[in-house]
Coordinates of C-alpha atoms in Angstrom, one line a residue:
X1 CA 0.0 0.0 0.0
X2 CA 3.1 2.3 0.3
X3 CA 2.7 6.1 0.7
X4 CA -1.6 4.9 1.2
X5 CA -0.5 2.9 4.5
X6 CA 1.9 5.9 5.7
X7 CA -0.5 8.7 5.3
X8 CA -3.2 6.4 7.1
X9 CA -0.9 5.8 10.1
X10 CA -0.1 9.4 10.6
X11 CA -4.0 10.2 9.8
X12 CA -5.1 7.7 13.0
X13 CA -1.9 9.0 15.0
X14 CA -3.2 12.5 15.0
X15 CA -6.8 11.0 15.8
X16 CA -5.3 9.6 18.9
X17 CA -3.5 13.0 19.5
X18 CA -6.8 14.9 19.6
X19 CA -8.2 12.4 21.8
X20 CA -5.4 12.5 24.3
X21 CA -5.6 16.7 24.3
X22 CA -9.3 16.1 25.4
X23 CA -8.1 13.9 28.0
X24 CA -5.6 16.5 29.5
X25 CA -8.5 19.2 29.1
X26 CA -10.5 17.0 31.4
X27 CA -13.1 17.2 28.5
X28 CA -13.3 13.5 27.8
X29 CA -15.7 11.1 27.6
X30 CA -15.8 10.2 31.4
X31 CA -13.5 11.3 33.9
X32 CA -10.4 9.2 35.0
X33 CA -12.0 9.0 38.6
X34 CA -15.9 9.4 39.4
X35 CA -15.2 9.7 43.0
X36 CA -12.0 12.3 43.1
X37 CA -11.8 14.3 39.1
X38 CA -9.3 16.4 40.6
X39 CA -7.2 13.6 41.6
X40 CA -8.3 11.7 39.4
X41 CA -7.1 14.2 36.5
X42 CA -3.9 15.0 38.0
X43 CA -2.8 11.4 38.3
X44 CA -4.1 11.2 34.4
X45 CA -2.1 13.8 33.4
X46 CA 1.0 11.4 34.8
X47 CA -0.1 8.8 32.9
X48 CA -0.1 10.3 29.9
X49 CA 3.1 12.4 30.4
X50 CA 4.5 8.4 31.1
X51 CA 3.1 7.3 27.7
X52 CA 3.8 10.0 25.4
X53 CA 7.6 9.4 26.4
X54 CA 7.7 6.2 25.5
X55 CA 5.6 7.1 22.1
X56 CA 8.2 10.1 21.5
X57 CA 10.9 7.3 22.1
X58 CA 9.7 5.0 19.0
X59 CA 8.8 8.0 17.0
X60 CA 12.3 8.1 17.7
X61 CA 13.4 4.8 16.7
X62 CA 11.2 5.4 13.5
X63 CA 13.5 8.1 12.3
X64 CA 16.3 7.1 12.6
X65 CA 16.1 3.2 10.6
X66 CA 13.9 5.7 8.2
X67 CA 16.6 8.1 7.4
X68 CA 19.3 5.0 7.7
X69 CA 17.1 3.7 4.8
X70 CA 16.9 6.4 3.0
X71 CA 21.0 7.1 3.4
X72 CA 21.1 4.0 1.6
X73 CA 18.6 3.3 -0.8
X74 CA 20.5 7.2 -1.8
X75 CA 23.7 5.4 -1.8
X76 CA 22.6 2.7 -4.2
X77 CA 21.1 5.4 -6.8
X78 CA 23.8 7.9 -6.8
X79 CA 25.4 7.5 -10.2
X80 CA 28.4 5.8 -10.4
X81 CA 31.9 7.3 -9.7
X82 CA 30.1 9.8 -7.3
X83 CA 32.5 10.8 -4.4
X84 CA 31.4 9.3 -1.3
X85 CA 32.3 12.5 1.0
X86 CA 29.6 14.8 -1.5
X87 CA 27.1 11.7 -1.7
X88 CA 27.3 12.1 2.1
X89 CA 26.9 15.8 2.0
X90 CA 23.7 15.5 -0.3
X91 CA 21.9 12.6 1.8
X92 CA 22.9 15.1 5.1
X93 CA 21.6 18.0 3.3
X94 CA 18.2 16.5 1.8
X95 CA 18.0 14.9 6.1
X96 CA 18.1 18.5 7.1
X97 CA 16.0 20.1 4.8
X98 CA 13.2 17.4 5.9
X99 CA 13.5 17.9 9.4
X100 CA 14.2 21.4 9.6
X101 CA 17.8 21.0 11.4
X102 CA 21.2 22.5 10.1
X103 CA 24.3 20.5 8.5
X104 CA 25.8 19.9 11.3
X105 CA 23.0 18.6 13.7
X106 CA 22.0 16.6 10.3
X107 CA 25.2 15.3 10.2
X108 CA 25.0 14.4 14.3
X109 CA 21.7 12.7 13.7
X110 CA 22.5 10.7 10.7
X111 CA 26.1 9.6 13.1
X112 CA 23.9 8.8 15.8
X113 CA 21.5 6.7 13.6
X114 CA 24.1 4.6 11.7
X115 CA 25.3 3.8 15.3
X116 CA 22.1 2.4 16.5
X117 CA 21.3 0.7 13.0
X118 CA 24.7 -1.2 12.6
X119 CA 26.3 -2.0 15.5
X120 CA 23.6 -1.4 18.7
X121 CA 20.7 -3.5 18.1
X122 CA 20.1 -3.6 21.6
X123 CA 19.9 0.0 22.3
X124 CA 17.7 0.4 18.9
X125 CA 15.3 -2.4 20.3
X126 CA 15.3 -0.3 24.0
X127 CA 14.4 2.5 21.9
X128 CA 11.6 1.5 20.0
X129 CA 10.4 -0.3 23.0
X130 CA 9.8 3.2 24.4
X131 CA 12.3 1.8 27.9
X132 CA 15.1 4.9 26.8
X133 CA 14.8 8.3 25.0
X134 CA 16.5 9.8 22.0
X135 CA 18.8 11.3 24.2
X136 CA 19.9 7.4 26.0
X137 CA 20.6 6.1 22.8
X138 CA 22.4 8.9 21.6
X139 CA 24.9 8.7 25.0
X140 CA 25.1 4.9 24.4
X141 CA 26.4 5.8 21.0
X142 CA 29.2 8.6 21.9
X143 CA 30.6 6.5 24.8
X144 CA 30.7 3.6 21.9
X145 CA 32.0 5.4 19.3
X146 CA 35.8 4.9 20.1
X147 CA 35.1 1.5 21.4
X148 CA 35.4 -1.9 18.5
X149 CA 32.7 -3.7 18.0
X150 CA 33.4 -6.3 20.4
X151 CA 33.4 -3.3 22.8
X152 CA 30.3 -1.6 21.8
X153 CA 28.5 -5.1 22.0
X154 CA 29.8 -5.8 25.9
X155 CA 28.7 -2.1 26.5
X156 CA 25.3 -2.2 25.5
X157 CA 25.2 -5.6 27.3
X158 CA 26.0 -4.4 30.3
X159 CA 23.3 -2.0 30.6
X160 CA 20.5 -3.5 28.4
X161 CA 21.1 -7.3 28.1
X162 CA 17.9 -8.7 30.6
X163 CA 20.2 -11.5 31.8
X164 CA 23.0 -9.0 32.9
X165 CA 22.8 -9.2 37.1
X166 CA 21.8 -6.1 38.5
X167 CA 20.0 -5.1 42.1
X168 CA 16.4 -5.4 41.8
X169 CA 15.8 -2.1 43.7
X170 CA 18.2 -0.1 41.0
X171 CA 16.8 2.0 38.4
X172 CA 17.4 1.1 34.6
X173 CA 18.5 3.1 32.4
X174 CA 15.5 4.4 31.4
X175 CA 14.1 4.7 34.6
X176 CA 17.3 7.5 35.3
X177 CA 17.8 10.8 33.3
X178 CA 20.1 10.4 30.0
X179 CA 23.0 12.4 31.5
X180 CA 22.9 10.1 34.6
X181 CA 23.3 7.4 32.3
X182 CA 26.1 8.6 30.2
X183 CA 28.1 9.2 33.3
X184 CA 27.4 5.6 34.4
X185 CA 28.5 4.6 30.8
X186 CA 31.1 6.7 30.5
X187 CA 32.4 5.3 33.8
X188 CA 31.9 1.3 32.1
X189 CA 34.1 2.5 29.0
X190 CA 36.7 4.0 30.8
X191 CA 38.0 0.9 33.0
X192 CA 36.9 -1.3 29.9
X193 CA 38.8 0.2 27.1
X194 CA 41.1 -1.5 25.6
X195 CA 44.0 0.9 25.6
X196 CA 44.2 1.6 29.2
X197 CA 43.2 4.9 31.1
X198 CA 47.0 5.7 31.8
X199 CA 47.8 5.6 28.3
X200 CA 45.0 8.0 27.2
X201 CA 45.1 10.3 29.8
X202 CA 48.8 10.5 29.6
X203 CA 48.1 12.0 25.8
X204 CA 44.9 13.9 26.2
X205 CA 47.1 16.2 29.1
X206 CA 48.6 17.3 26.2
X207 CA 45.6 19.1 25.0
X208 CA 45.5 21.4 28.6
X209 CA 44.1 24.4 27.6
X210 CA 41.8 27.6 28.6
X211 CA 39.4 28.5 26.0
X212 CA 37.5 32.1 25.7
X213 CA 34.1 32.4 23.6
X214 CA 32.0 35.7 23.3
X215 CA 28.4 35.7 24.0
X216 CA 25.8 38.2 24.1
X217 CA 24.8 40.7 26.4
X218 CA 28.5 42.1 27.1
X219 CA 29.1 38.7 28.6
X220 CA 31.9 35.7 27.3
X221 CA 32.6 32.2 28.3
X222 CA 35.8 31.6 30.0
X223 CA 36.3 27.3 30.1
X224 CA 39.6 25.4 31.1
X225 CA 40.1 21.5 30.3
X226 CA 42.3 20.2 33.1
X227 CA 42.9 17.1 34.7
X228 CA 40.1 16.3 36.4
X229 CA 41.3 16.1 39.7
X230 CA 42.4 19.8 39.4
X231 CA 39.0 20.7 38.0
X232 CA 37.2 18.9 40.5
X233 CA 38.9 20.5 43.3
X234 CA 38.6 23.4 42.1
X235 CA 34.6 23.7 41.7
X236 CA 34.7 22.2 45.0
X237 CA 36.8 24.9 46.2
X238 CA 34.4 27.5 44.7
X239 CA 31.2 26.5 46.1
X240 CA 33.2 26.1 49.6
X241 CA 33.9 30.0 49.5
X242 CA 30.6 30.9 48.1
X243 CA 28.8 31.1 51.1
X244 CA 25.7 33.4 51.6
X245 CA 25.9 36.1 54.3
X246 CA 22.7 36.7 55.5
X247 CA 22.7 40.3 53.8
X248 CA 23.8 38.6 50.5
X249 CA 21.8 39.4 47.7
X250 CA 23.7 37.5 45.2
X251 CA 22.8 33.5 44.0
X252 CA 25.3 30.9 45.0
X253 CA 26.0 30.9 41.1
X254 CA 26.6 34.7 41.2
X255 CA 29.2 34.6 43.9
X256 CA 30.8 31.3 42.6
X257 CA 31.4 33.9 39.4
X258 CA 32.6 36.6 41.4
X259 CA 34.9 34.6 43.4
X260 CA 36.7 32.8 40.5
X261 CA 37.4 36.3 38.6
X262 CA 38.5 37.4 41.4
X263 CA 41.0 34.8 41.6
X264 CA 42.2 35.0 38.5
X265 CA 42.3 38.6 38.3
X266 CA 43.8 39.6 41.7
X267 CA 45.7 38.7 44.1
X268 CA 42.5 38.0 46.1
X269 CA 43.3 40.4 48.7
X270 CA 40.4 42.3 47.3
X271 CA 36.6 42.2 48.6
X272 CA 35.4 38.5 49.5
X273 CA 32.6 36.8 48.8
X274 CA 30.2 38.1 51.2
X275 CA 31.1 41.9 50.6
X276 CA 30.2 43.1 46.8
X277 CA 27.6 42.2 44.1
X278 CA 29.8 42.9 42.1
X279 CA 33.5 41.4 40.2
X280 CA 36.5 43.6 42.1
X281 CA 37.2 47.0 40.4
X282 CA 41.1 46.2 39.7
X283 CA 41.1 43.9 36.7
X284 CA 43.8 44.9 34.7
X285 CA 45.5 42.1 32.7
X286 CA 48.5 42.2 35.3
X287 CA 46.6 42.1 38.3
X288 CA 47.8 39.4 40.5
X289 CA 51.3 38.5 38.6
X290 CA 53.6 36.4 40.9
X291 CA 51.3 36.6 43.6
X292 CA 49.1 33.2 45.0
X293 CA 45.6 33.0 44.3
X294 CA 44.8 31.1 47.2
X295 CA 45.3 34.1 49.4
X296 CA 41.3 34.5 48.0
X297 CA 40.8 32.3 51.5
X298 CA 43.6 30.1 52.5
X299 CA 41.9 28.9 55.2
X300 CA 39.0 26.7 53.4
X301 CA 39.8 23.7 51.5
X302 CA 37.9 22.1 49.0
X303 CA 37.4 18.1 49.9
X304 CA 37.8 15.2 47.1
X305 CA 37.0 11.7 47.9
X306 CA 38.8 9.0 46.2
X307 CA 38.1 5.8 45.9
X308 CA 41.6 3.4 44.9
X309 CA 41.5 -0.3 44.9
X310 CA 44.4 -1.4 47.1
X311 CA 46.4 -3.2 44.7
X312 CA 46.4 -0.1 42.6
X313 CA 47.8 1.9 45.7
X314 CA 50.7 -0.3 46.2
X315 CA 51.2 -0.1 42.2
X316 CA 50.6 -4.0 41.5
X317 CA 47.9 -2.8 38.8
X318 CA 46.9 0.2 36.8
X319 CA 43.3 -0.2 37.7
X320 CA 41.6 3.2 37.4
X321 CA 40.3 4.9 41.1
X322 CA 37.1 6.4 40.9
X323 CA 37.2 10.1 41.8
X324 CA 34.1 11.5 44.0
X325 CA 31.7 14.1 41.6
X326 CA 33.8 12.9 38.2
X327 CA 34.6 9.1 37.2
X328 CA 37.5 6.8 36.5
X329 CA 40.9 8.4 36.9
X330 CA 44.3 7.3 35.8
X331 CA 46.0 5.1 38.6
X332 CA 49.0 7.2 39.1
X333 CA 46.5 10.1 39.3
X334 CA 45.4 8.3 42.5
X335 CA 48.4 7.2 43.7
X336 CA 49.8 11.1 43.7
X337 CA 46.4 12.5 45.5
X338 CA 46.9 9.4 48.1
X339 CA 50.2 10.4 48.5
X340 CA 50.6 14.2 48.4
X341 CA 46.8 15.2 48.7
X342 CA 47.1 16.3 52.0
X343 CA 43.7 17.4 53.8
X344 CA 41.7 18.1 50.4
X345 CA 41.6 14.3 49.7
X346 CA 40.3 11.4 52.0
X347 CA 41.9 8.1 50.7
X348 CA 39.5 5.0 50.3
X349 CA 40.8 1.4 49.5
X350 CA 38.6 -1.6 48.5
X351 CA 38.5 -4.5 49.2
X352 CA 40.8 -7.0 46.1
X353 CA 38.0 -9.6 46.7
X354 CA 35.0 -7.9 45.7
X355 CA 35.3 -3.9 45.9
X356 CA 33.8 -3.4 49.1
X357 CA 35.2 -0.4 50.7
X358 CA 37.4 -1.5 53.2
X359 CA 39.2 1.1 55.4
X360 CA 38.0 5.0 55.5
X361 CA 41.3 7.2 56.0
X362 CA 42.4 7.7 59.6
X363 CA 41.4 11.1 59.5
X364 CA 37.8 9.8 60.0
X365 CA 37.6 7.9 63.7
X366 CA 34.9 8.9 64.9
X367 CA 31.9 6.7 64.1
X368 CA 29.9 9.8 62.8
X369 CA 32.1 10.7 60.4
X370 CA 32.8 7.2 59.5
X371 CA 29.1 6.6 58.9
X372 CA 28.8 9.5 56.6
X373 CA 31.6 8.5 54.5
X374 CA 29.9 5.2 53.9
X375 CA 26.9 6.7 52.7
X376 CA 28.8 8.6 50.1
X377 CA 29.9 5.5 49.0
X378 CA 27.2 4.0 48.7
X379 CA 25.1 6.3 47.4
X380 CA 27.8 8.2 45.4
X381 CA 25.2 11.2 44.7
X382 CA 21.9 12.7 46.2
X383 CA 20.1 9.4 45.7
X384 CA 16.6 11.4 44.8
X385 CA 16.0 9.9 41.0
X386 CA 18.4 11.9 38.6
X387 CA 19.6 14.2 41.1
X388 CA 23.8 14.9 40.3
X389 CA 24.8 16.4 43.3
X390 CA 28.5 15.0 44.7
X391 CA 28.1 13.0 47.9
X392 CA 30.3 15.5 49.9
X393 CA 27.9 18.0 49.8
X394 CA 25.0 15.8 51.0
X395 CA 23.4 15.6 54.6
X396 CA 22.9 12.6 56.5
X397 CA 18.7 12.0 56.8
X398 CA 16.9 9.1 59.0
X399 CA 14.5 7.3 56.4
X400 CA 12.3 6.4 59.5
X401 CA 12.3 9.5 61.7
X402 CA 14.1 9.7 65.0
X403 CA 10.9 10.1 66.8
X404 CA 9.2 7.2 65.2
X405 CA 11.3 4.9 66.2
X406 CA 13.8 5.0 63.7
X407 CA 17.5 3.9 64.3
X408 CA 21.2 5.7 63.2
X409 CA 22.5 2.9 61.3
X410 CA 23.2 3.0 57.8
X411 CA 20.2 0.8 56.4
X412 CA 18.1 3.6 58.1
X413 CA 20.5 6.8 56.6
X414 CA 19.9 8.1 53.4
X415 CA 22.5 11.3 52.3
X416 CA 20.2 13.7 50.0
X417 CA 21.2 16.7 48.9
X418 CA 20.1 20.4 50.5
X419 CA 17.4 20.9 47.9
X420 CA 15.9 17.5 48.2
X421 CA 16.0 16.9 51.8
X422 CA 13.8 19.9 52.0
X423 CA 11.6 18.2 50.0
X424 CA 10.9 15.5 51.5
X425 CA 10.4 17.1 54.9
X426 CA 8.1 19.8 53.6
X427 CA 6.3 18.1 50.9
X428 CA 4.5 14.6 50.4
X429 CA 7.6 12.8 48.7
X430 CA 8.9 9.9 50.9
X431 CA 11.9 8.0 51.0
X432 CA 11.5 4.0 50.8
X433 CA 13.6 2.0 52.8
X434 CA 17.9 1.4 52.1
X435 CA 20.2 -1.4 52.9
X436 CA 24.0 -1.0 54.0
X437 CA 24.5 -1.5 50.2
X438 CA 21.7 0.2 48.3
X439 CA 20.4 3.5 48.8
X440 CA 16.2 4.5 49.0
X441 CA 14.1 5.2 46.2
X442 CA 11.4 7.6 46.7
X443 CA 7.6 7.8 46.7
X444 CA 5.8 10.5 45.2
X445 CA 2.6 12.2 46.4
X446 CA 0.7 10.3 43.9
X447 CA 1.8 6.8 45.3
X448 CA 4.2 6.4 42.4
X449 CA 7.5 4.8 43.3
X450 CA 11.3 5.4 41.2
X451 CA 14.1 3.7 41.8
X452 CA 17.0 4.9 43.0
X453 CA 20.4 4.8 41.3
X454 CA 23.0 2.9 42.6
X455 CA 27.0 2.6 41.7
X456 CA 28.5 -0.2 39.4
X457 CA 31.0 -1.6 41.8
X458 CA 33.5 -4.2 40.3
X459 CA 35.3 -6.6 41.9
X460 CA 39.4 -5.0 41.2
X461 CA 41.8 -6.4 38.8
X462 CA 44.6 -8.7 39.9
X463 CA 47.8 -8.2 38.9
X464 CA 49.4 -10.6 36.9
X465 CA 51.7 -14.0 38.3
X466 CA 54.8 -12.0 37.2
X467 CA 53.8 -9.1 39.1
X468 CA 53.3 -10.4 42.8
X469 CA 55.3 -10.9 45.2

């Protein structure tokens, strides 16, 4: 039936559409409860929100094997001795035009597709399935693009294969926002590349460099790629000096700002953070010179957590460590903060067997503190569903309230972050119960429950015969 069928489909797919807008409108045939139609329309409303994601998702899927298809039935009628770099411009092109996009987010699309087309059948399937988004599949594909096919294959397996082993009580990857996922992913290809993480860190150092960018509004970008143990501590540094007076009228993102001019642009001996709305008046291009920016406030230290397997410590393997708020880091990153990080870093080994944590630096006796530092091991982030914030900015919380009985122990602590711990003690969203080795979920107002996410802990590597004692 060819272009008969398609228009047909579309024809009873905008049907539906007009139904489901009467539906939100509360103007269809019945209501979704007889008793409650508030309630009943407000959960409603959720359900449809659910399905139309997972609609949008095949929609999705569609595209994608349609413009693949049409890529290369192109392909197969360009006339012969056509270059294949212009055929590729023209199919590009002619993808734009149709969806309205430019050359180069044509070009990103058509990458993406091809990806998900030829070598991840899994994530393709997921897609059309409506279980991920556009935006999963497209972070499966980036963290698989440098990977062979062997390695794409084991990636997508570890995340979408059913008879992978995974915690019952841990979100999928649908279940958890797309940039949530491509950090998890990004995390699997880093310790299961097959050039090691020393090698390619070692090279991309070389590429170091601070990059400026006008933008409107008299206002410009300033960005640095670093290491990323001297960009972590360094945001963590910021936000430890932007701290609100309680006659500050700037945001916690103004004075981050403000403080990170000013310690770039003077010898931050000027105004601090709780004084000025405003970026210190000296700014000249020689402000500063051979002076130490950490005069800004030498007295606060921003705190990293790193996490080293113990045979990497002692330098039997080159096993990545896992650095608090980033990812896998190069093992003689790790060995370097263990051993000259001083009070910014706490040092955590693991256990060879299995991963467990197994000691929490000295610095940390006190049962209290020790607690705390397992539940940002465990939990890694705020555990509230998609929520990114770094564990060491988190606050301990009983799941089942002091008063009602609840214990301090670890299966009873959860470790949100500022923002959500507010909301749960102000609003109707609940907490569900934790183990030592899982952290909550949460139940909304509505009764609906989401899965936390929890950390992909690995058992270490073991260093060879040769290389043991």
């Amino acid at each position: 039936m060819g272009r008969e069928a398609v228009a047909g489909a579309f024809a009873d797919i905008r049907a539906a559409l007009a139904v489901l807008n009467a539906e939100v409108d509360g103007c269809g045939a019945e209501p979704f409860s007889a008793a409650d139609p508030l309630a009943g329309l407000a959960d409603g409303s959720l359900d449809i929100l659910a399905a139309a994601a997972a609609v949008e998702a095949g929609v999705a899927g569609l595209k994608a094997r349609a413009a693949m298809k049409y890529a290369d039935t192109a392909h197969a009628l360009a006339p012969p001795g056509t270059p294949v770099q212009a055929q590729e411009m023209a199919v590009a092109a002619e993808i734009g035009c149709v969806l309205a996009i430019g050359p180069r987010a044509a070009s990103a699309f058509l990458a993406v597709s091809h990806a998900l087309t030829r070598t991840l059948p899994l994530t393709l399937a997921a897609l059309q399935a409506g279980t991920i988004s556009w935006q999963h599949a497209r972070g499966m594909a980036d963290e698989a693009a440098t990977l062979d096919a062997a390695g794409a294959a084991a990636l997508e397996a570890h995340f979408l294969d059913p008879d992978t082993p995974r915690p019952a009580g841990a979100a999928t990857i649908g279940e958890m926002p797309a940039h949530r996922f491509k950090h998890k992913a990004r995390t699997w290809r880093e310790r299961h590349h097959p050039e090691s993480l020393e090698k390619r860190h070692t090279k991309a150092v070389a590429d170091r460099r601070v990059e400026y960018s006008p933008d409107q509004d008299g206002m410009a970008w300033l960005t640095a790629y670093l290491p990323a143990h001297q960009a972590m501590a360094g945001w963590n540094r910021l936000n430890a000096l932007a701290a609100q007076g309680p006659h500050e009228a700037r945001t916690l993102t103004q004075i981050r700002a403000d403080t990170f001019a000013e310690a770039i642009l003077t010898s931050g001996t000027g105004r601090g953070s709780g004084d000025s709305p405003s970026v210190p008046a000296d700014t000249s291009a020689g402000a500063g010179a051979g002076t130490d920016p950490a005069g800004l406030s030498s007295r606060i230290r921003a705190q990293v957590l790193v996490t080293v397997p113990v045979l990497t410590l002692m330098g039997l393997t080159d096993e990545p460590a896992m650095l608090d708020g980033y990812g896998p880091i190069p093992a003689s990153m790790a060995r370097d903060l263990a051993a000259n990080g001083a009070d910014s870093f706490h040092r955590v080994l693991v256990d060879p067997r299995d991963g467990a944590p197994l000691e929490i630096g000295r610095t940390s006796y006190r049962v209290t503190k020790a607690m705390r530092n397992w539940l940002r091991l465990r939990d890694g982030t705020c555990p509230f569903p998609g929520c990114s914030n770094p564990s060491l900015d988190n606050e301990a919380d009983h799941l089942l309230v002091w008063h009602n009985g609840g214990t301090t122990g670890i299966s009873n602590l959860g470790q949100p972050c500022p923002k959500h711990h507010k909301l749960r003690h102000t609003t109707g969203w609940k907490p569900t119960p934790a183990t030592k080795n899982q952290p909550p979920g949460w139940t909304s107002p509505t009764g609906r429950h989401y899965k936390s996410e929890h950390q992909d802990w690995e058992p270490p590597h073991w260093p060879s015969l040769s290389c043991r004692p």
